Short mmCIF file of C-alpha atoms in Angstrom, two decimals:
data_model
loop_
_atom_site.label_atom_id
_atom_site.label_comp_id
_atom_site.label_asym_id
_atom_site.label_seq_id
_atom_site.Cartn_x
_atom_site.Cartn_y
_atom_site.Cartn_z
CA MET T 281 34.57 -0.48 25.45
CA LYS T 282 35.54 1.30 22.26
CA LYS T 283 34.42 -1.78 20.35
CA LEU T 284 30.92 -1.89 21.98
CA LEU T 285 30.43 1.75 21.35
CA LEU T 286 31.28 1.33 17.70
CA ILE T 287 28.87 -1.67 17.37
CA VAL T 288 26.10 0.21 19.17
CA PHE T 289 26.61 3.39 16.86
CA GLY T 290 26.82 0.93 13.90
CA VAL T 291 23.46 -0.63 14.79
CA LEU T 292 21.86 2.85 15.38
CA PHE T 293 23.10 3.92 11.98
CA LEU T 294 21.91 1.02 10.12
CA SER T 295 18.47 1.13 11.77
CA LYS T 296 18.11 4.79 10.55
CA VAL T 297 19.15 3.89 7.02
CA SER T 298 16.68 1.04 6.80
CA TYR T 299 13.55 3.00 7.54
CA ALA T 300 12.46 6.18 5.92
CA VAL T 301 10.17 7.46 8.77
CA ASN T 302 8.16 6.34 11.82
CA VAL T 303 4.49 7.35 11.36
CA ASP T 304 2.24 6.52 14.34
CA GLY T 305 4.32 3.71 15.39
CA VAL T 306 4.71 2.21 11.92
CA ASN T 307 8.29 1.93 10.49
CA VAL T 308 7.89 2.74 6.91
CA LYS T 309 10.75 1.13 5.02
CA ASN T 310 13.01 2.97 2.44
CA THR T 311 12.95 0.04 0.09
CA LEU T 312 11.06 -3.09 -0.43
CA MET T 313 12.07 -6.19 -2.24
CA LEU T 314 9.63 -7.82 -4.75
CA ASN T 315 10.76 -10.82 -6.72
CA SER T 316 14.32 -9.88 -6.50
CA THR T 317 13.46 -6.34 -7.61
CA GLN T 318 14.35 -3.43 -5.14
CA LEU T 319 11.55 -0.75 -5.06
CA GLN T 320 12.13 2.57 -3.51
CA LEU T 321 9.61 4.33 -1.23
CA ASN T 322 7.86 6.80 -3.49
CA GLY T 323 5.74 8.37 -0.72
CA TYR T 324 3.37 7.69 2.25
CA GLY T 325 0.29 9.23 3.83
CA ILE T 326 -2.29 8.37 6.59
CA ARG T 327 -5.70 7.25 5.74
CA HIS T 328 -8.05 9.31 8.13
CA TYR T 329 -11.73 8.57 8.46
CA SER T 330 -14.47 11.06 9.15
CA PHE T 331 -14.17 14.61 10.13
CA LEU T 332 -12.89 13.45 13.45
CA GLY T 333 -9.57 12.53 11.67
CA ILE T 334 -9.43 8.87 12.89
CA LYS T 335 -6.35 7.26 11.67
CA ILE T 336 -7.01 3.92 9.96
CA TYR T 337 -3.74 2.99 8.20
CA VAL T 338 -0.52 4.27 6.89
CA GLY T 339 -0.41 3.95 3.03
CA ALA T 340 2.85 3.72 1.28
CA LEU T 341 3.75 3.47 -2.41
CA TYR T 342 6.85 1.63 -3.70
CA THR T 343 8.08 2.10 -7.22
CA GLN T 344 11.13 1.32 -9.34
CA GLU T 345 11.20 4.82 -10.59
CA ARG T 346 9.72 7.92 -8.91
CA VAL T 347 6.18 8.91 -10.03
CA HIS T 348 4.26 11.97 -9.17
CA SER T 349 0.88 11.62 -10.94
CA THR T 350 -1.83 9.03 -11.50
CA GLU T 351 -1.04 9.18 -15.16
CA GLN T 352 2.55 8.18 -14.61
CA LEU T 353 1.36 5.18 -12.52
CA LEU T 354 -1.06 3.95 -15.04
CA SER T 355 1.37 4.11 -17.88
CA SER T 356 4.25 2.59 -15.91
CA LYS T 357 4.76 -1.06 -16.83
CA GLN T 358 7.17 -1.51 -13.94
CA ASN T 359 6.54 -3.28 -10.58
CA LYS T 360 4.92 -1.29 -7.93
CA VAL T 361 3.59 -2.00 -4.46
CA ILE T 362 0.93 -0.38 -2.27
CA VAL T 363 1.10 -1.10 1.37
CA MET T 364 -1.53 -0.51 4.05
CA TYR T 365 -0.03 -0.65 7.55
CA PHE T 366 -2.97 -0.66 9.92
CA VAL T 367 -2.94 1.71 12.95
CA TYR T 368 -6.53 1.38 14.11
CA PRO T 369 -7.10 -1.30 16.71
CA ASN T 370 -9.63 -3.24 14.73
CA VAL T 371 -10.92 -2.99 11.07
CA SER T 372 -13.46 -5.52 10.02
CA LYS T 373 -13.26 -7.36 6.70
CA ASP T 374 -16.63 -5.85 5.75
CA LYS T 375 -15.16 -2.29 6.17
CA VAL T 376 -12.04 -3.21 4.03
CA ILE T 377 -14.20 -4.87 1.29
CA GLY T 378 -16.67 -1.93 1.53
CA ALA T 379 -13.80 0.55 1.08
CA PHE T 380 -12.56 -1.21 -2.05
CA LYS T 381 -16.07 -1.45 -3.52
CA GLU T 382 -16.65 2.25 -2.98
CA GLY T 383 -13.21 3.05 -4.46
CA PHE T 384 -13.99 1.04 -7.53
CA ARG T 385 -17.50 2.56 -7.84
CA ASP T 386 -16.19 6.16 -7.36
CA ASN T 387 -12.90 5.78 -9.61
CA TYR T 388 -13.16 2.81 -11.91
CA PRO T 389 -16.71 1.49 -12.14
CA SER T 390 -16.09 -0.84 -15.17
CA ILE T 391 -14.44 -3.36 -12.85
CA ILE T 392 -17.71 -3.63 -10.77
CA GLY T 393 -19.24 -7.07 -10.99
CA THR T 394 -16.45 -8.72 -12.85
CA SER T 395 -14.69 -11.95 -11.88
CA GLU T 396 -11.58 -9.95 -11.23
CA GLU T 397 -13.33 -7.86 -8.71
CA LYS T 398 -14.99 -10.73 -7.01
CA SER T 399 -11.68 -12.78 -6.79
CA PHE T 400 -9.79 -9.88 -5.32
CA LEU T 401 -12.38 -9.09 -2.79
CA ASP T 402 -12.60 -12.70 -1.79
CA PHE T 403 -8.94 -12.54 -0.54
CA PHE T 404 -10.03 -10.57 2.44
CA THR T 405 -11.51 -13.21 4.60
CA HIS T 406 -11.21 -11.63 8.10
CA GLY T 407 -10.59 -8.29 9.72
CA PHE T 408 -7.26 -6.47 10.53
CA LYS T 409 -5.78 -5.14 13.75
CA LYS T 410 -3.15 -2.59 14.55
CA GLY T 411 0.22 -3.85 13.39
CA ASP T 412 -1.24 -5.93 10.39
CA SER T 413 -0.40 -5.04 6.79
CA ILE T 414 -1.69 -5.63 3.38
CA GLU T 415 0.79 -5.41 0.41
CA ILE T 416 -0.77 -5.11 -3.07
CA ALA T 417 1.99 -6.09 -5.60
CA LEU T 418 1.17 -4.79 -9.14
CA LEU T 419 3.68 -6.68 -11.34
CA GLU T 420 4.83 -5.64 -14.68
CA ASN T 421 3.44 -8.95 -16.22
CA GLY T 422 -0.14 -8.00 -15.30
CA ASN T 423 -0.32 -10.15 -12.23
CA THR T 424 -1.57 -8.75 -8.89
CA GLN T 425 -0.36 -10.42 -5.78
CA VAL T 426 -1.94 -9.70 -2.43
CA TYR T 427 0.07 -10.25 0.82
CA GLU T 428 -1.16 -10.19 4.36
CA ASN T 429 1.65 -9.60 6.88
CA GLY T 430 4.22 -10.76 4.38
CA SER T 431 2.36 -14.00 3.35
CA LEU T 432 0.93 -14.31 -0.11
CA ILE T 433 -2.92 -14.65 0.23
CA GLY T 434 -3.80 -14.62 -3.52
CA GLN T 435 -2.85 -13.66 -7.25
CA ILE T 436 -4.89 -12.66 -10.13
CA HIS T 437 -3.73 -11.89 -13.68
CA SER T 438 -5.63 -8.82 -14.85
CA PRO T 439 -4.11 -5.69 -16.10
CA GLU T 440 -7.65 -4.08 -15.76
CA LEU T 441 -7.73 -5.04 -12.03
CA GLN T 442 -4.32 -3.28 -11.74
CA LYS T 443 -5.75 0.04 -13.19
CA ALA T 444 -8.83 -0.27 -10.83
CA ILE T 445 -6.58 -0.74 -7.67
CA ILE T 446 -4.38 2.32 -8.80
CA MET T 447 -7.59 4.35 -9.28
CA VAL T 448 -8.92 3.55 -5.93
CA TYR T 449 -5.87 5.20 -4.26
CA PHE T 450 -4.93 7.75 -6.94
CA GLY T 451 -8.03 8.45 -8.91
CA PRO T 452 -10.41 11.60 -8.63
CA LYS T 453 -12.03 10.24 -5.51
CA PRO T 454 -9.34 8.59 -3.38
CA PRO T 455 -10.13 7.54 0.24
CA ASP T 456 -8.02 10.39 1.55
CA LYS T 457 -6.73 13.32 -0.71
CA SER T 458 -3.77 14.04 1.67
CA MET T 459 -2.78 10.24 1.62
CA LYS T 460 -2.90 10.29 -2.22
CA GLU T 461 -0.62 13.33 -2.35
CA GLY T 462 1.81 11.97 0.10
CA MET T 463 2.07 8.58 -1.64
CA LEU T 464 2.78 10.52 -4.85
CA GLY T 465 5.61 12.30 -3.04
CA LYS T 466 4.12 15.62 -3.10
#
């Protein structure tokens, strides 16, 4: 009986250690492995839509070293990952693509119409449902890898695209200001 209780408490302790927080049913992890590099959760927030506060996804930023500003993210040559954990029942591919296009237009317009923008947006071939995730890995070598539910769906080498993606989330007109602040750990 003692052994069983120790195992149960051990499992409970380990499960608490492996996740930083549960947000709207999403277990946001403390760490993330990327190409044998361990990244730490820098922060997280919820993407709300409209004045009604509809929750679309939980956004999380993972970095090798803590960052608290857009400038730090842009100047960092280390690996970083932006994760979108969907909590809304159904988000169409057109909504996802439209949101990125709007983010590029509002925060980094020089990427609009480039082959990098087109290739990136072409990764999104269908909609997303509650429980799905998109991971955007910004690698120190200039490659951007996009994963859907943990499976690689595409890769582009473009430091300029990396800047544009960072600006979508952390530029002057992010999709959600409170999410931006949360992901920056503020």
